[in-house]
Coordinates of C-alpha atoms and ligand atoms in Angstrom, one line a residue:
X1 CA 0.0 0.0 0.0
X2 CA 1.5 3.6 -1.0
X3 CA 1.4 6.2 1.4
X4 CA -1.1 8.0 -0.6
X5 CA -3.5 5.1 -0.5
X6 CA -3.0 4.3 3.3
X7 CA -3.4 8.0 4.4
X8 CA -6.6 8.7 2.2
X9 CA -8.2 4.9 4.0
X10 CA -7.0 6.8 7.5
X11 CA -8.8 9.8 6.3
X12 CA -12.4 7.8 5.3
X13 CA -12.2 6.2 8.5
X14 CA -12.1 9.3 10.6
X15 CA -15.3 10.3 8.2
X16 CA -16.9 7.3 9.1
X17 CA -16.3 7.5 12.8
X18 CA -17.2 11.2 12.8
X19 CA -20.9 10.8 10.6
X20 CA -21.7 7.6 13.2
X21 CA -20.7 10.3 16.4
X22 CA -23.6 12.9 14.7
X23 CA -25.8 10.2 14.0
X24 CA -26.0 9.1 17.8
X25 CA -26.1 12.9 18.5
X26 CA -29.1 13.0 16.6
X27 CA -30.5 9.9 17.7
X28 CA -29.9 10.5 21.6
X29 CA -31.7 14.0 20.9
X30 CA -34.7 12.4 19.8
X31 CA -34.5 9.9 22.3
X32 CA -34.9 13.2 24.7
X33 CA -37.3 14.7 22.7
X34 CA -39.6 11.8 22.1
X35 CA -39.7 10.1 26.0
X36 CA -42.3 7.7 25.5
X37 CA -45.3 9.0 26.7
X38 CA -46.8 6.4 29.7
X39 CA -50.6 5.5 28.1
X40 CA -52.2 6.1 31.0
X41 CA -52.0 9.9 32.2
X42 CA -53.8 11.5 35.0
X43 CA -54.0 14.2 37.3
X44 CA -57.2 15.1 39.5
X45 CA -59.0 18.3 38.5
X46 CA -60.5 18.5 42.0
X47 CA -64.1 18.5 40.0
X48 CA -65.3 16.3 42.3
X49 CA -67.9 14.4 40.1
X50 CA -66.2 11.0 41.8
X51 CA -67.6 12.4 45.3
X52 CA -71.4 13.4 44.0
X53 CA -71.9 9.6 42.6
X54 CA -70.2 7.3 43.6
X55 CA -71.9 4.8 45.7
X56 CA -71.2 3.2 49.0
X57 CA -67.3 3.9 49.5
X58 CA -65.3 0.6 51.1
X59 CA -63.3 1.0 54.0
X60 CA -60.4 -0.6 55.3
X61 CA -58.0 -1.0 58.3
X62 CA -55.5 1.3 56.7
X63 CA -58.3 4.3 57.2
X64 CA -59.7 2.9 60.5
X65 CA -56.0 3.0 61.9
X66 CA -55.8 6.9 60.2
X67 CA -58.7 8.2 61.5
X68 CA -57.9 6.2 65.1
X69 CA -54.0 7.9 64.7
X70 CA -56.1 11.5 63.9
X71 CA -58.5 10.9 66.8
X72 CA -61.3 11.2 64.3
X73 CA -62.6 7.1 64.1
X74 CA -66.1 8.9 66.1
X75 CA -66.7 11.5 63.4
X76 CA -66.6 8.6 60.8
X77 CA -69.3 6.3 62.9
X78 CA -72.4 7.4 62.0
X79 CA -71.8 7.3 58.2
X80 CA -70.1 3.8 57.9
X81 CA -72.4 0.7 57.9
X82 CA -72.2 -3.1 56.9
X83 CA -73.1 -3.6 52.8
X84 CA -74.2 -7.1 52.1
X85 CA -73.2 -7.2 48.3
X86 CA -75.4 -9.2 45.7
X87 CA -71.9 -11.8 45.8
X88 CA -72.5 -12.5 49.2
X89 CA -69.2 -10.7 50.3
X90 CA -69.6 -8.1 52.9
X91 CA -67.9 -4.7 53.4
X92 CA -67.5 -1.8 55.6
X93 CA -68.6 1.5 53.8
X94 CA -69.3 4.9 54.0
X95 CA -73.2 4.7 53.3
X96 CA -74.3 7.3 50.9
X97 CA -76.5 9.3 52.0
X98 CA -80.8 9.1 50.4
X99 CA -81.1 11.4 47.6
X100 CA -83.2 14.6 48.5
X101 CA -87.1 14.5 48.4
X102 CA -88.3 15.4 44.6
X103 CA -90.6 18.5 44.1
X104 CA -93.5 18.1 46.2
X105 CA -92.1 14.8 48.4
X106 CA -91.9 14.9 52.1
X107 CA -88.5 16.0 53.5
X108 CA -87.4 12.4 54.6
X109 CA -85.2 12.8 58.0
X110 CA -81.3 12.5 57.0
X111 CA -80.8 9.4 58.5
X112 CA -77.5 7.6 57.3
X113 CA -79.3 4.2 59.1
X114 CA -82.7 4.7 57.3
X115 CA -84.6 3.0 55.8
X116 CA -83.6 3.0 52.0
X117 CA -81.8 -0.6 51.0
X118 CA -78.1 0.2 50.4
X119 CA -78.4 -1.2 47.0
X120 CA -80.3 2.0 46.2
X121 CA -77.9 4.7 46.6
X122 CA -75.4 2.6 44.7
X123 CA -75.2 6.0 42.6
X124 CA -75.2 8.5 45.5
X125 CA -73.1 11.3 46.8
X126 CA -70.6 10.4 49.6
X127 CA -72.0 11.6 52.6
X128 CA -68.9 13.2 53.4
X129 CA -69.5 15.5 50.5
X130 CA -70.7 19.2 50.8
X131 CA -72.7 20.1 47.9
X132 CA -73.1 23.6 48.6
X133 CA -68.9 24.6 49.7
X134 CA -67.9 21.7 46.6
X135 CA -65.7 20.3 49.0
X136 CA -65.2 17.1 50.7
X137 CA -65.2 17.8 54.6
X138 CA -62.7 15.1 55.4
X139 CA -60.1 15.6 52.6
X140 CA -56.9 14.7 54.9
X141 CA -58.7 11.8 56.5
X142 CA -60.3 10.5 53.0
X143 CA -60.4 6.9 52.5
X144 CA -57.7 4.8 51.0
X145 CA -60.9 4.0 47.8
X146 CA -60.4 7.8 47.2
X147 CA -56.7 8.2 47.1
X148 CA -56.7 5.7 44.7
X149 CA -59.7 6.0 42.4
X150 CA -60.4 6.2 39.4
X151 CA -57.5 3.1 38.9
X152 CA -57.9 -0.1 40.4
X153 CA -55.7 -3.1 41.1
X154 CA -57.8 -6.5 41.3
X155 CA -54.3 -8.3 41.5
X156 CA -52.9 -9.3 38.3
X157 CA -54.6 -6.2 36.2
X158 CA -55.2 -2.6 36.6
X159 CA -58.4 -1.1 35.5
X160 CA -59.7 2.2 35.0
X161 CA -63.2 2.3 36.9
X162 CA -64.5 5.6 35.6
X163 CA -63.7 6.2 31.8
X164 CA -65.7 9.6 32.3
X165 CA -63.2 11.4 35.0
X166 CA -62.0 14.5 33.6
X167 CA -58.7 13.8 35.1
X168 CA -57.6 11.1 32.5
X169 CA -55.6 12.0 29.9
X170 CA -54.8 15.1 31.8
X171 CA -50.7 16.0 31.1
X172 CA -48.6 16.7 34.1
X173 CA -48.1 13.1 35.6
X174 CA -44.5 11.8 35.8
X175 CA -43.5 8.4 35.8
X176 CA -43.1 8.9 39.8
X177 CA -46.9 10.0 39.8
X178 CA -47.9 6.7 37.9
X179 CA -45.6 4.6 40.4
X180 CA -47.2 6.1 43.1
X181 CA -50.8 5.9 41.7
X182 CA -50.5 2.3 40.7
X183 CA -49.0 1.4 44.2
X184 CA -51.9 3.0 45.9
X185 CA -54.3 0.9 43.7
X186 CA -52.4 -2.4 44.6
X187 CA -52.0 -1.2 48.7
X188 CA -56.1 -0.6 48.2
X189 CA -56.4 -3.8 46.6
X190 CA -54.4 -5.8 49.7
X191 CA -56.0 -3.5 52.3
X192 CA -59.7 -4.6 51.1
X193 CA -58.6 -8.0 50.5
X194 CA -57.4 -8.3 54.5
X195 CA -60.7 -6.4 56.0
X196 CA -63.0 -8.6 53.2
X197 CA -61.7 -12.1 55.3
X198 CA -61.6 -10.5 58.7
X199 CA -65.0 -8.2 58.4
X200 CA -67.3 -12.0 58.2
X201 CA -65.4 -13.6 61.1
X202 CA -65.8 -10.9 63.2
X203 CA -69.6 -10.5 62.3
X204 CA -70.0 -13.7 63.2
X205 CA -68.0 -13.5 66.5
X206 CA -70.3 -10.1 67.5
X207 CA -73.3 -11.5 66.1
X208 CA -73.0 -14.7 68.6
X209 CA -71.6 -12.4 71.4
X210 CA -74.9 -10.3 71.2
X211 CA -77.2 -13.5 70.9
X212 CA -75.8 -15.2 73.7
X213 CA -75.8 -12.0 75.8
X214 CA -79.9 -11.6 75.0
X215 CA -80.4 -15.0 75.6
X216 CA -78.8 -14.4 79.1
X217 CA -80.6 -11.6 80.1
X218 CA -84.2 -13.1 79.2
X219 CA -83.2 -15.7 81.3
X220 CA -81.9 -13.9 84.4
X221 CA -85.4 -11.7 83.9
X222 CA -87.8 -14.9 83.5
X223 CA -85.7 -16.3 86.6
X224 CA -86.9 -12.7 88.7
X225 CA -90.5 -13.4 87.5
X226 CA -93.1 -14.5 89.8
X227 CA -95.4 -17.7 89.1
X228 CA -98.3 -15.8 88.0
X229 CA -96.3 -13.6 85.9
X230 CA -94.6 -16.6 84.8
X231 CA -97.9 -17.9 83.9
X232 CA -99.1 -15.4 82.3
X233 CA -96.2 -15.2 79.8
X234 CA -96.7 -19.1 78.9
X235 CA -100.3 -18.5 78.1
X236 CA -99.2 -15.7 75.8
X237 CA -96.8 -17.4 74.1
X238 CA -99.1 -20.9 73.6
X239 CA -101.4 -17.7 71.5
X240 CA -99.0 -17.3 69.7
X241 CA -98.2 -20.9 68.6
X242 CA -101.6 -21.8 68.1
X243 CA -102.6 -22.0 63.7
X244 CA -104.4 -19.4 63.3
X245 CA -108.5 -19.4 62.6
X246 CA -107.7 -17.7 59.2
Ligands
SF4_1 S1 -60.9 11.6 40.5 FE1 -61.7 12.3 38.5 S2 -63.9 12.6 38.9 FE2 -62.9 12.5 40.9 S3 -62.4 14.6 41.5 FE3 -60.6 13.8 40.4 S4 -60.9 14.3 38.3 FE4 -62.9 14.6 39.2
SF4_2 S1 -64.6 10.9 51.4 FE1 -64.2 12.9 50.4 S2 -63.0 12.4 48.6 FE2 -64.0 10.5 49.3 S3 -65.9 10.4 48.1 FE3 -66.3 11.4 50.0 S4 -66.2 13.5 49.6 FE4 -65.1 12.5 47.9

């Protein structure tokens, strides 16, 4: 090879070598510029449509233990009741509260223990909503189900339970906000999973507690009764087992 030849190869390589270093320049730029977008953005517009319908709210241990930490867990009581789902599962919630009376209806007392089947208000406001401030009154004590929502975890998958919240698709979420969403979702999903097999065993331990404690005190009070009292009692309830003439 002349010296011509060999220095003119040199020279082609150093081409070479330069063009690829540009090309990666370019490449790592759009690399910057393109970061994949995640598919699933969100950030909460505070519009609160969530709070206005959504239903009986589950609660777990991880909310019972913040509100007992906030010495709040009385505040919570008279809202949260025992829903006996169409599965057969049970759960704590925060029972919506009855819809108000139509034009011309009786104002029905706002009793979050009345008498409208929880299976009605599945598309109720939280009772924990004010309508007329558009806030929620608990919004540093809100349940785990409302950190988390509108993304669940049933887990293996994550779903999206509302389609129609404003907040998805909203820009501004990082991949740090996603991690932190989806791990909410799956905490929820392990929180409800734990109270779902402890709620029916402690219903059943309460629920033979109280029986057992009624059953004792009718028998101390027939015990107290005199024989014509006594008496008296047996003839009422033979009545009452006799067919009726009907
Ligand atoms: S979660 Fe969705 S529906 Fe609820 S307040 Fe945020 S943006 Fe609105
Ligand atoms: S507790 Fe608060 S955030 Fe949760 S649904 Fe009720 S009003 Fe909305």
């Amino acid at each position: 090879m002349t010296e011509n030849s060999k220095n003119e190869e040199e020279s082609e390589l150093i081409d070479e070598i330069e063009e690829a270093k540009q090309d990666k320049e370019i490449n790592d730029a759009k690399t910057d510029a393109e970061e994949p977008k995640a598919k699933f953005t969100f950030k909460c517009t505070r519009c609160d449509k969530c709070c206005q319908n959504r239903g009986p709210i589950p609660i777990t241990f991880w909310d019972l233990e913040l509100w007992a930490r906030n010495g709040v867990v009385a505040n919570f009581l008279p809202y949260m009741d025992i829903y006996s789902k169409p599965d057969g599962g049970i759960d704590l919630v925060l029972k919506p509260l009855p819809p108000p009376p139509k034009e011309g209806e009786e104002e029905k007392p706002k009793d979050p223990f009345g008498a409208v089947p929880i299976e009605d208000l599945l598309e109720v406001k939280c009772p924990l909503y004010n309508k007329e401030k558009n806030e929620c009154l608990v919004y540093d004590n809100r349940p785990l189900s409302c950190r988390t929502y509108p993304l669940e975890y049933d887990g293996k998958n994550f779903t999206v339970v509302d389609v129609e919240c404003p907040g998805i698709g909203e820009e501004g979420m990082t991949k740090d906000d996603l991690k932190e969403m989806r791990d909410t979702a799956k905490q929820m999903f392990y929180e409800l999973t734990r109270m779902r097999i402890a709620l029916p065993v402690l219903s059943q331990l309460i629920s033979q507690k109280v029986m057992m404690d009624l059953m004792r005190q009718n028998m101390e009070a027939m015990s107290k009764m005199s024989e014509e009292d006594r008496s008296k009692l047996d003839e009422i309830l033979k009545k009452d087992q006799e067919p009726s003439s009907e």
